[in-house]
Tab-separated table of C-alpha atoms and ligand atoms in Angstrom:
chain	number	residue	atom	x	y	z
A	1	UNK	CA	5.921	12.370	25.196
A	2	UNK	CA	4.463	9.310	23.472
A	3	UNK	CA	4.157	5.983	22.985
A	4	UNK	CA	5.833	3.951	20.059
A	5	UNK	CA	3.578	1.906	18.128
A	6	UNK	CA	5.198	-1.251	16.050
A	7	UNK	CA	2.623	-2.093	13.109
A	8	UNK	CA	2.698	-5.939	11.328
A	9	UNK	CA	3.857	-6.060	7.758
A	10	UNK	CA	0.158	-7.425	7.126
A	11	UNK	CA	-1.198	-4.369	8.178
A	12	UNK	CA	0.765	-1.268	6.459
A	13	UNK	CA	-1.027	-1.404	3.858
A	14	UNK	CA	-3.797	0.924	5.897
A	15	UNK	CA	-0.917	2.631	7.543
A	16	UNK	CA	0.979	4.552	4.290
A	17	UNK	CA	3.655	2.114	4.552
A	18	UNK	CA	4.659	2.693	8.220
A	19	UNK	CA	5.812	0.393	10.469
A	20	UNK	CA	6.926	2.677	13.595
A	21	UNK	CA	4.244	5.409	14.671
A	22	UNK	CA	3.929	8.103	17.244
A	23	UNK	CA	0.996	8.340	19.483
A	24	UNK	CA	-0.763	9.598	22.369
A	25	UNK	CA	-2.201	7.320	25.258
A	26	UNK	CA	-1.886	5.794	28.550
A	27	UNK	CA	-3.557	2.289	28.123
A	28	UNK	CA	-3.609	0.015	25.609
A	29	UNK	CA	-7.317	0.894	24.817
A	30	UNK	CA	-6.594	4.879	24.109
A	31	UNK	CA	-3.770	4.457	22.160
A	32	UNK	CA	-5.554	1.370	19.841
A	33	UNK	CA	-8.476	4.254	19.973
A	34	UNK	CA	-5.932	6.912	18.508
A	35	UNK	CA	-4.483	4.376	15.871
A	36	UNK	CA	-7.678	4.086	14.545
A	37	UNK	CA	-9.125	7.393	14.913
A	38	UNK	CA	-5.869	8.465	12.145
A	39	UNK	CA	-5.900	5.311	10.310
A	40	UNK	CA	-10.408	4.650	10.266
A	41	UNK	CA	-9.388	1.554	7.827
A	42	UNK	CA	-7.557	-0.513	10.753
A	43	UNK	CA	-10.790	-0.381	12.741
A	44	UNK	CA	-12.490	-3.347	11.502
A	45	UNK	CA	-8.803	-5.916	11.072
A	46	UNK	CA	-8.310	-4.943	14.894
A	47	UNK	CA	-11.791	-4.759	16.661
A	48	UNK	CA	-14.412	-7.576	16.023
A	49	UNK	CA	-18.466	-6.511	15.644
A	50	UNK	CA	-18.558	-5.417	19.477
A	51	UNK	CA	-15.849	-3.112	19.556
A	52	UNK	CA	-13.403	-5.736	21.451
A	53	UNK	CA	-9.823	-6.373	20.269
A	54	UNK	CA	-10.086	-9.747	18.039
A	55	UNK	CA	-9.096	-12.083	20.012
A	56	UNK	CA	-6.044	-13.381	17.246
A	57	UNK	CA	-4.044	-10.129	17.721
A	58	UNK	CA	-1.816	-10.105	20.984
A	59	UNK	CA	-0.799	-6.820	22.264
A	60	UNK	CA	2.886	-6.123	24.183
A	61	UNK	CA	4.273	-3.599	25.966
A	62	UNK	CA	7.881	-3.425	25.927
A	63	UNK	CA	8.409	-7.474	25.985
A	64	UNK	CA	5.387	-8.115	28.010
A	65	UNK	CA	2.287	-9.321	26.377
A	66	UNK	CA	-0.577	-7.695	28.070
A	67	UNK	CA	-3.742	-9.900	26.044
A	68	UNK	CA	-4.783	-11.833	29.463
A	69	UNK	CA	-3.288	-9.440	31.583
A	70	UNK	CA	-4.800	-6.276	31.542
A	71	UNK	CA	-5.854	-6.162	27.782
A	72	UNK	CA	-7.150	-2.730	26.765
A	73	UNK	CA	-7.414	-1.329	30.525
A	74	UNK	CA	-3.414	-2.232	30.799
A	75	UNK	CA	-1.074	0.943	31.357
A	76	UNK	CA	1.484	2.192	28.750
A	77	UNK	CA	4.357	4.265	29.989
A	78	UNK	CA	5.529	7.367	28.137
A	79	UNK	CA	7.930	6.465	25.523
A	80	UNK	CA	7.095	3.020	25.277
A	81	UNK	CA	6.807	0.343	22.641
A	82	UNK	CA	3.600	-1.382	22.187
A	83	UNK	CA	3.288	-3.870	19.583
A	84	UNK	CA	0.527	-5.703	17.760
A	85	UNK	CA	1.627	-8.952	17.068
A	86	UNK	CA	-0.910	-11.666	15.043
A	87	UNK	CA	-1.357	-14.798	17.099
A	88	UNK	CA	-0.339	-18.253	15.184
A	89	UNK	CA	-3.169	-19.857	15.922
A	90	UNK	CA	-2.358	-23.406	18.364
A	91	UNK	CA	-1.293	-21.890	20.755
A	92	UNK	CA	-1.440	-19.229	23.977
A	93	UNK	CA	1.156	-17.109	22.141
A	94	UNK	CA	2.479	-16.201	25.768
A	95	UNK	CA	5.421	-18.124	25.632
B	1	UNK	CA	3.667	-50.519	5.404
B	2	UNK	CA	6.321	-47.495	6.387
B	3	UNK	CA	5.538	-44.364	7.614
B	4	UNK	CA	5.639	-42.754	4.007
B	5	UNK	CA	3.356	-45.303	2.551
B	6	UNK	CA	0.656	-43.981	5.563
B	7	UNK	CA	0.440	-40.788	4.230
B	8	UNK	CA	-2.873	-40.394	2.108
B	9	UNK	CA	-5.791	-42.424	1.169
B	10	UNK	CA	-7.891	-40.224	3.416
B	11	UNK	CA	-11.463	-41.048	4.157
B	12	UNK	CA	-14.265	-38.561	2.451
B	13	UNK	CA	-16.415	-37.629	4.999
B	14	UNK	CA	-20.125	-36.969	4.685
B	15	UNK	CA	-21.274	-33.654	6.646
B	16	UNK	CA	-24.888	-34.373	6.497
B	17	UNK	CA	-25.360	-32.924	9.800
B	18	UNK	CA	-24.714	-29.257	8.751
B	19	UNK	CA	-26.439	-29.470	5.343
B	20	UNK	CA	-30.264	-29.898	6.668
B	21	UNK	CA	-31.153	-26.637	5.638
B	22	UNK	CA	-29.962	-27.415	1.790
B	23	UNK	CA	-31.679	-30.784	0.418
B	24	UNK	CA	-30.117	-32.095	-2.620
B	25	UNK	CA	-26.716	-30.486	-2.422
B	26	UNK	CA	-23.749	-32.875	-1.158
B	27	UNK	CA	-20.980	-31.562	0.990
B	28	UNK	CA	-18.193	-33.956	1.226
B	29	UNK	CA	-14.935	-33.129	3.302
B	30	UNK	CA	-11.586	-35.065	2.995
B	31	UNK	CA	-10.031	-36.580	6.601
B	32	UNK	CA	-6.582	-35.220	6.133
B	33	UNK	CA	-6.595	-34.073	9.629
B	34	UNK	CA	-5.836	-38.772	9.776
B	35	UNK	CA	-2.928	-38.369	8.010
B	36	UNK	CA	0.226	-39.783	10.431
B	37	UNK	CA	1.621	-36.326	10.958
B	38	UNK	CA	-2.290	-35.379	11.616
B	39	UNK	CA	-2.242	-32.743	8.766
B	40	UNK	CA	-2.487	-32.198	4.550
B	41	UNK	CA	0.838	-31.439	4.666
B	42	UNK	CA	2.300	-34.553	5.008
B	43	UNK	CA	1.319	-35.316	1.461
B	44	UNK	CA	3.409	-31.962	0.274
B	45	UNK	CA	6.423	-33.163	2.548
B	46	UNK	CA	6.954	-36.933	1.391
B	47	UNK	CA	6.524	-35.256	-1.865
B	48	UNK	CA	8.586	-33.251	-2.043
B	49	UNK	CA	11.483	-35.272	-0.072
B	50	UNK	CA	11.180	-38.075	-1.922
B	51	UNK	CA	11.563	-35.595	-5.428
B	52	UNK	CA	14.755	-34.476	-3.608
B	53	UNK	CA	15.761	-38.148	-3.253
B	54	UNK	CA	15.023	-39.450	-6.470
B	55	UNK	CA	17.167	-36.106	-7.992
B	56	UNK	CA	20.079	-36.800	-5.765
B	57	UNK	CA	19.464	-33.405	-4.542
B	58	UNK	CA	18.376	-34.846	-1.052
B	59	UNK	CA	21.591	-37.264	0.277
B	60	UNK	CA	21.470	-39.629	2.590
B	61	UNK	CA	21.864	-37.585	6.118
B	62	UNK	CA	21.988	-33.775	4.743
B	63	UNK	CA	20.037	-31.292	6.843
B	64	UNK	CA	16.611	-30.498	5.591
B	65	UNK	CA	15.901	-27.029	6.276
B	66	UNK	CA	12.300	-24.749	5.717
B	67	UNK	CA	10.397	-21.621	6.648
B	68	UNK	CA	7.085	-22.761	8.487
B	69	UNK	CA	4.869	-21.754	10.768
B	70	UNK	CA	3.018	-25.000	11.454
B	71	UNK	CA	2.180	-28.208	9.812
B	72	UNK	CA	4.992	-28.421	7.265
B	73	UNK	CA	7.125	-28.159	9.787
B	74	UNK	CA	5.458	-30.896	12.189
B	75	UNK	CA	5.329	-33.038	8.837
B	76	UNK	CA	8.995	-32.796	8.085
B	77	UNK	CA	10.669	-32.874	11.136
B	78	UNK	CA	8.627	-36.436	11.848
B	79	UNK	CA	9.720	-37.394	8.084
B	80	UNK	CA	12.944	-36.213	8.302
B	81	UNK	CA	13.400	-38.491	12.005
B	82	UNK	CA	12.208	-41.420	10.188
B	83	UNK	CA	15.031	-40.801	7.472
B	84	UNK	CA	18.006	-40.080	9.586
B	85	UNK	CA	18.345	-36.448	8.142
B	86	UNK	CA	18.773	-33.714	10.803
B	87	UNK	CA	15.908	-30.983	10.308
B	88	UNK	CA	16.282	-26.686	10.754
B	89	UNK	CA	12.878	-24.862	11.173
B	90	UNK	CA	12.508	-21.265	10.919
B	91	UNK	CA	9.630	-19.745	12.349
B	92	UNK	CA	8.229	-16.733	13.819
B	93	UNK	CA	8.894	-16.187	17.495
B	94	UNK	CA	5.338	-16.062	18.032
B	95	UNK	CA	4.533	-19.325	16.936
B	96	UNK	CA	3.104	-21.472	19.842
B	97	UNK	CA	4.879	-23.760	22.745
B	98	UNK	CA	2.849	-26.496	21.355
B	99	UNK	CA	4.093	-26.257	18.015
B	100	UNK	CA	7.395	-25.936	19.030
B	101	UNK	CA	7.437	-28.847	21.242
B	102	UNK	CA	6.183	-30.844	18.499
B	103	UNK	CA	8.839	-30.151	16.578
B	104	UNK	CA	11.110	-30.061	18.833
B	105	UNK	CA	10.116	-33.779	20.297
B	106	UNK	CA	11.282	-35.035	16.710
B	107	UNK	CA	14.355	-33.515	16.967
B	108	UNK	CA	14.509	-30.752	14.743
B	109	UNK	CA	16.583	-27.370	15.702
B	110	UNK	CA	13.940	-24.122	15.208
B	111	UNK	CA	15.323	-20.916	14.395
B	112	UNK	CA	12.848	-17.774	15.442
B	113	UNK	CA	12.563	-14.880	13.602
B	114	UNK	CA	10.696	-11.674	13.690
B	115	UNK	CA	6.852	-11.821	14.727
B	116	UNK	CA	6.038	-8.693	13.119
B	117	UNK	CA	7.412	-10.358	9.518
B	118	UNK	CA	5.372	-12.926	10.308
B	119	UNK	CA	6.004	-16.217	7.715
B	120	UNK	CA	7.096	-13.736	4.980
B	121	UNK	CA	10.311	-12.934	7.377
B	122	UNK	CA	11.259	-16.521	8.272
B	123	UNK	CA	10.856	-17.158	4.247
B	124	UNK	CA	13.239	-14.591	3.791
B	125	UNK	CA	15.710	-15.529	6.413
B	126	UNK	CA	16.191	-18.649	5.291
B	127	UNK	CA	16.569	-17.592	1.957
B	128	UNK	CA	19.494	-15.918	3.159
B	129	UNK	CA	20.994	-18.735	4.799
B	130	UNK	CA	20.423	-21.029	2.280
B	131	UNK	CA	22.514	-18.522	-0.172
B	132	UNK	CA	25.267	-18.319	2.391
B	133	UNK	CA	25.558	-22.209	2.973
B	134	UNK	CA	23.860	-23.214	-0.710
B	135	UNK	CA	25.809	-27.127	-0.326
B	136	UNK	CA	25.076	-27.840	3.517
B	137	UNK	CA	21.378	-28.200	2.904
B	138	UNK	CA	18.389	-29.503	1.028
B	139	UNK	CA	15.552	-26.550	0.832
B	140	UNK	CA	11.782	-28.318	-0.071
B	141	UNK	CA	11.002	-24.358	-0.498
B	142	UNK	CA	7.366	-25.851	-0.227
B	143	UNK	CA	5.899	-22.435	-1.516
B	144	UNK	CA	7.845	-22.818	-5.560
B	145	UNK	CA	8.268	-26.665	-5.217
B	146	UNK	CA	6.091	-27.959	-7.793
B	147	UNK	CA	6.417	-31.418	-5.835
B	148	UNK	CA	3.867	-29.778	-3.577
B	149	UNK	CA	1.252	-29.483	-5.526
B	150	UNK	CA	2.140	-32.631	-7.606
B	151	UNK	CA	1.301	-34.564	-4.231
B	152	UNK	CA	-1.931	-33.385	-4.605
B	153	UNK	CA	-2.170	-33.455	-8.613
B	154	UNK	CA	-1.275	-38.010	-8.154
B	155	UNK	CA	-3.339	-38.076	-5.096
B	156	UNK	CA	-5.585	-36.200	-3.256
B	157	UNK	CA	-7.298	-35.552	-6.925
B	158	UNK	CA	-7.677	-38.897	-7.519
B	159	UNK	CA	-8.831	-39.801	-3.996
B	160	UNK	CA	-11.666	-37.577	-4.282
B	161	UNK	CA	-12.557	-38.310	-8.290
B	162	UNK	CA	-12.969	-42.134	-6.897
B	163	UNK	CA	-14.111	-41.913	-3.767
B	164	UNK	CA	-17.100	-39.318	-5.650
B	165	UNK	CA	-17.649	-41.995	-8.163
B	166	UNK	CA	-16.649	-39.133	-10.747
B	167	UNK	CA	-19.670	-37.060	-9.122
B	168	UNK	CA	-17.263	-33.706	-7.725
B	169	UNK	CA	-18.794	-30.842	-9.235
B	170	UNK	CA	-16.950	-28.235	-6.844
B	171	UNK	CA	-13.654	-28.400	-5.078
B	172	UNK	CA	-13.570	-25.902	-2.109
B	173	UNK	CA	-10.426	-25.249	-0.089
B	174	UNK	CA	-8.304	-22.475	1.358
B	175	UNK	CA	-4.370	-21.630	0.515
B	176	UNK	CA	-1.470	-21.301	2.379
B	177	UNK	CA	1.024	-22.717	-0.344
B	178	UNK	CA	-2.284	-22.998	-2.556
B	179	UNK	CA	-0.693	-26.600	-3.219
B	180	UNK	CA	-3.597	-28.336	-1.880
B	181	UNK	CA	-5.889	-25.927	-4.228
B	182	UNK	CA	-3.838	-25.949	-7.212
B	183	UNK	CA	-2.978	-29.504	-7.725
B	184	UNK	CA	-6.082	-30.579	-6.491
B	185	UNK	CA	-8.411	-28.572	-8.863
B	186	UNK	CA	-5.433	-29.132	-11.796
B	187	UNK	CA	-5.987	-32.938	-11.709
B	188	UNK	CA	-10.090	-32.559	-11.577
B	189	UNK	CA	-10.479	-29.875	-14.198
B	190	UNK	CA	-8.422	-32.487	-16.693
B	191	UNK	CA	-11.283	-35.575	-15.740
B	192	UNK	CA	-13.944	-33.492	-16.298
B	193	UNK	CA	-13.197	-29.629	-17.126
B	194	UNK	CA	-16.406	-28.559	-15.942
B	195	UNK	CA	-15.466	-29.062	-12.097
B	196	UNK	CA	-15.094	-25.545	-10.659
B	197	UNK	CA	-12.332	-24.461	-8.333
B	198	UNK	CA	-13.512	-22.325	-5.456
B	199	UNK	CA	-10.806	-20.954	-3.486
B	200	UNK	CA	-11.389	-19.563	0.301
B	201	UNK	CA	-9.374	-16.488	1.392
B	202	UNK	CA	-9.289	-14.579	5.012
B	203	UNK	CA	-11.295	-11.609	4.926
B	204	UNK	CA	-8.474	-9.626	6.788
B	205	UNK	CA	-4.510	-9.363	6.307
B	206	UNK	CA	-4.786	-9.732	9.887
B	207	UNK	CA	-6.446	-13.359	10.447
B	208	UNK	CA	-6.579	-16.310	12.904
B	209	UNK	CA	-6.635	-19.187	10.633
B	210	UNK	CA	-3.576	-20.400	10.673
B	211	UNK	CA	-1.848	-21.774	7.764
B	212	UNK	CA	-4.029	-20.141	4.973
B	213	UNK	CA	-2.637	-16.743	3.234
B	214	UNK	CA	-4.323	-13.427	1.917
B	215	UNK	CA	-2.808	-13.182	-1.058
B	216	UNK	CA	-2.534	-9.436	-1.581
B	217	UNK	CA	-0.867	-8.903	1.193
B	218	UNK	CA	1.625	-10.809	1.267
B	219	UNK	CA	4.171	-12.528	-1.202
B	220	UNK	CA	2.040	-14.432	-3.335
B	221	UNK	CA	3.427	-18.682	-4.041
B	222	UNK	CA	5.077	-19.592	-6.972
B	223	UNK	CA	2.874	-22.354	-7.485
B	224	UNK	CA	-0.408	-20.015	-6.838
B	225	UNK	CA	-2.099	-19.655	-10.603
B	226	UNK	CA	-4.965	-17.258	-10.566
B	227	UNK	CA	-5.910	-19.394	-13.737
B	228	UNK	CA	-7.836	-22.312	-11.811
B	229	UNK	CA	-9.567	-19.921	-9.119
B	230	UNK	CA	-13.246	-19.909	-10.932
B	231	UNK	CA	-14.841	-18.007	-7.661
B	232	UNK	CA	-13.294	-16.900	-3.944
B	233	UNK	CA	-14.875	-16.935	-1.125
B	234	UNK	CA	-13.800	-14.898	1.913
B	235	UNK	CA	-13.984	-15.706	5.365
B	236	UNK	CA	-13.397	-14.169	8.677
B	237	UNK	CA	-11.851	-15.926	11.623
B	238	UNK	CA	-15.104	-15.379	13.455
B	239	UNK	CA	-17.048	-17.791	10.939
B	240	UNK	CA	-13.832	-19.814	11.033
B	241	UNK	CA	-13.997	-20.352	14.701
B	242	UNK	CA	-17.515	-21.212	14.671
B	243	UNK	CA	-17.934	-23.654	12.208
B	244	UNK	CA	-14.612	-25.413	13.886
B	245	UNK	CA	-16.802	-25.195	16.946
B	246	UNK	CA	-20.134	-26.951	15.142
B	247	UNK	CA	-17.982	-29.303	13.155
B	248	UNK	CA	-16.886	-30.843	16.593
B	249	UNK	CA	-19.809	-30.563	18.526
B	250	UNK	CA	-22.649	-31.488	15.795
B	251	UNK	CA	-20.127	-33.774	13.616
B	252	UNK	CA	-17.765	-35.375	16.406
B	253	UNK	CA	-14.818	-33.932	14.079
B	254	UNK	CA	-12.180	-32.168	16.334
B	255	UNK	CA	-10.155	-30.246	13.255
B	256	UNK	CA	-8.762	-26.887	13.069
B	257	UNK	CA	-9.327	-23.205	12.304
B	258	UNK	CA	-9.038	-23.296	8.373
B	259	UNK	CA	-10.841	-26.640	8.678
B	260	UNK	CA	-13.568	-24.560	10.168
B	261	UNK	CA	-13.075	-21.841	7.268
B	262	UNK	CA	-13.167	-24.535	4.290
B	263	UNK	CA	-16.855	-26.271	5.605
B	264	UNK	CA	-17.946	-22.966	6.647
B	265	UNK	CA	-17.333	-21.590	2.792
B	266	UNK	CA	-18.416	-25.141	1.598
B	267	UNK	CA	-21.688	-24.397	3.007
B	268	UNK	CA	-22.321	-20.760	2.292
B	269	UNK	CA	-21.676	-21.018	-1.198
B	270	UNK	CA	-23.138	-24.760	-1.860
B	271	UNK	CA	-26.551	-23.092	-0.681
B	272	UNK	CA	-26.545	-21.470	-4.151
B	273	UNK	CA	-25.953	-24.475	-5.880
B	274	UNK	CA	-28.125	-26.499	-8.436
B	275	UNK	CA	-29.582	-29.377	-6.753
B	276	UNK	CA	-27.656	-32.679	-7.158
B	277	UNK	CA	-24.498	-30.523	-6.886
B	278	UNK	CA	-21.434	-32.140	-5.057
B	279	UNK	CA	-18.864	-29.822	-3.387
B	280	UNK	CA	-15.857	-31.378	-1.844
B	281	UNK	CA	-13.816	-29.748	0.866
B	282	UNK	CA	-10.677	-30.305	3.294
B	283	UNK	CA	-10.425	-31.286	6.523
B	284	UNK	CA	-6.754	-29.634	7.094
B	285	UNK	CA	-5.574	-30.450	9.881
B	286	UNK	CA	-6.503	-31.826	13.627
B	287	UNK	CA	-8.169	-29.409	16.445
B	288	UNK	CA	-5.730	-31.093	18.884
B	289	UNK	CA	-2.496	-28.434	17.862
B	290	UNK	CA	-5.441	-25.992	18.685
B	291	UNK	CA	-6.611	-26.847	22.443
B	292	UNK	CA	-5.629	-23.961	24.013
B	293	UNK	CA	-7.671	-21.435	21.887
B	294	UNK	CA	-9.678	-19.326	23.865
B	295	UNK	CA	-12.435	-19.947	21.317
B	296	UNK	CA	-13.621	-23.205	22.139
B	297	UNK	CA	-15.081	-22.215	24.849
B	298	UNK	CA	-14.752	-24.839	27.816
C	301	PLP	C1	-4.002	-25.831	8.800
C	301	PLP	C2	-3.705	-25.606	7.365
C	301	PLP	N1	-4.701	-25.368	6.522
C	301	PLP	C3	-4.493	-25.120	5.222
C	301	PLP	C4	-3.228	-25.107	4.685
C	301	PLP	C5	-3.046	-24.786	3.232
C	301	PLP	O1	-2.477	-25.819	2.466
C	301	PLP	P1	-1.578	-25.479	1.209
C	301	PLP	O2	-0.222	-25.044	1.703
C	301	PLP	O3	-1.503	-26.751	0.450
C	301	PLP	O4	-2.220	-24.378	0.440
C	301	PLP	C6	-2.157	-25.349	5.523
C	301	PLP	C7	-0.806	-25.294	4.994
C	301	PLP	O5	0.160	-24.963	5.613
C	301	PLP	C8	-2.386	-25.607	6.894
C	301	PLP	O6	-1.369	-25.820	7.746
């Protein structure tokens, strides 16, 4: 089993193209880890200087938005969605 | 005085507070964050609704409608309150409560589309509604209207060539549109063709500061002309966020994150300026639509 992971149009351009991939993990922070470890370009447009998600992209799972709740350490069940969604700036983004 | 005739006229700010460290060199950045709808893009907006006026193309009480993630939006659903004409949004779901509510408190209806398309998909959407319903509404299209960037061309361009005493030797901003950029440096580069246009870019497809594009990544403006870009600067939303942070607590300005990107790129590449050099940047928009960034800090 794995975990779906939904990719931004501004982003595919590392990706091949792809907006839908397949991946292995069971928290937000292994399968971010595993997105980068087969894409190595992503790396520095998702993770600022100390390794942390930048702070801009917000992270769901299914239809809840994990950024302030959980973040990297939150839990993503087999077959899954998780999305990476850019933040508009002005605004929580949790609404 | 209406509400229209408030628009512009911005005060030039001096930022001699952040430019200790390079003696000689003037950084100048223009209020527009004072404008009435408290961004730049209220010039772009009255613009480009009073083109549609004067063309009969906007009538009296026919729905305006636009793709817009931010302060077009807030601009034209206040302008299109003060002239009676109803006012259709669309904008990515993921666009914030506050700028919804603004919106919203003027009335306009908002549409939400796809947050992983981000602007690009609400462009397109109503694109497609626009095709379906062509009569039913007026459509500014603010990224191909050349209205936008006229605003700034019989404005902002002359603002700055008086208010500089004819002294602008760079003109620094970011692009969402690129009207601001484009009809800005247009207008200069006719008073005095050796004004250079320096144009500030994220450093990532994937950026914080809000209402500025990177251009290779997504669909590039119709009024964008690589022709008037002499240099580009590229900034991350780390620097952005920083210098929005200095600019209110060394300068007393409160403006936003691109704000923070122009003065930040202002000052980085000023530094390698010849003395007596005069760069002149943009105050976007206010750090009020932003309070509830994690980034400030407090
Ligand atoms: C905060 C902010 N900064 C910069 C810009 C860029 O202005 P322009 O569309 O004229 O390029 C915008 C435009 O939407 C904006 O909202």
């Amino acid at each position: 089993m794995s975990v779906t992971v939904k990719i931004p149009a501004a982003l595919r351009a590392y990706t091949d193209g792809l907006s839908d991939l397949a991946l292995e993990g069971q928290t937000v922070g292994q399968i971010i880890d595993a997105l980068v470890e087969r894409y190595p370009d992503l790396g520095p447009h998702l993770k600022d200087d100390d390794g942390q998600l930048q702070s801009f992209v917000n992270v769901f799972v299914g239809s809840k938005n994990v950024k302030n709740s959980g973040g990297i350490l939150a839990a993503v069940p087999d077959g899954e969605t998780l999305m990476l969604v850019p933040a508009i700036a002005g605004g929580s983004g949790d609404n | 005085m209406d509400l229209f005739e408030a628009v512009g006229n911005t005060p030039l700010l001096s930022l001699s507070q952040l430019t200790a460290k390079t003696p000689g060199i003037n950084v100048l950045a223009k209020a527009e964050f004072l404008n009435p709808g408290g961004s730049v893009k209220d010039r772009a907006a009255k613009s480009m609704l009073l083109d549609g006026l004067a063309k009969g193309r906007l009538k009296p009480g026919q729905t305006i409608i636009d793709a817009t993630s931010g302060n077009t939006g807030i601009s034209l659903a206040m302008m299109g309150a003060f002239l009676g004409c109803p006012v259709v949004l669309y904008l990515p779901a993921n666009a914030s409560r506050e700028r919804k509510s603004l919106i919203k408190i003027h009335g306009a209806e908002i549409i939400e589309t796809d947050p992983l398309e981000s602007s690009d998909g609400a462009y397109l959407a109503v694109l497609k509604e626009v095709e379906r319903n062509p009569d039913q509404y007026f459509f500014p299209d603010q990224y191909n209207n050349p209205a936008n960037a006229l605003a700034h061309y019989n404005t902002t361009a002359l603002e700055i060539w008086e208010q500089t005493g004819g002294r602008i030797t760079h003109f620094i901003s970011a692009m969402g549109t690129s009207g601001t950029f484009m009809g800005t440096i247009r207008r200069l580069k006719e008073l005095s063709p050796a004004i250079k246009g320096v144009a500030v870019e994220p450093s990532s497809p994937l950026h914080g500061i809000e209402g500025t594009k990177h251009m290779d990544s997504t669909i590039k403006p119709g009024l964008y002309d690589a022709a008037l870009i002499d240099e580009l600067v590229r900034i991350s939303t780390a620097e952005a966020y920083s210098m929005a942070k200095r600019l209110a607590r060394e300068c007393g300005l409160l403006t936003g994150i691109s704000s923070g990107a122009n003065v930040a790129a202002a000052l980085n590449y000023s530094a390698g300026l010849p003395q007596g050099s005069t760069a002149v940047t943009i105050l976007a928009d206010t750090g009020t639509r932003y309070l509830s960034e994690s980034f400030w800090g407090v």
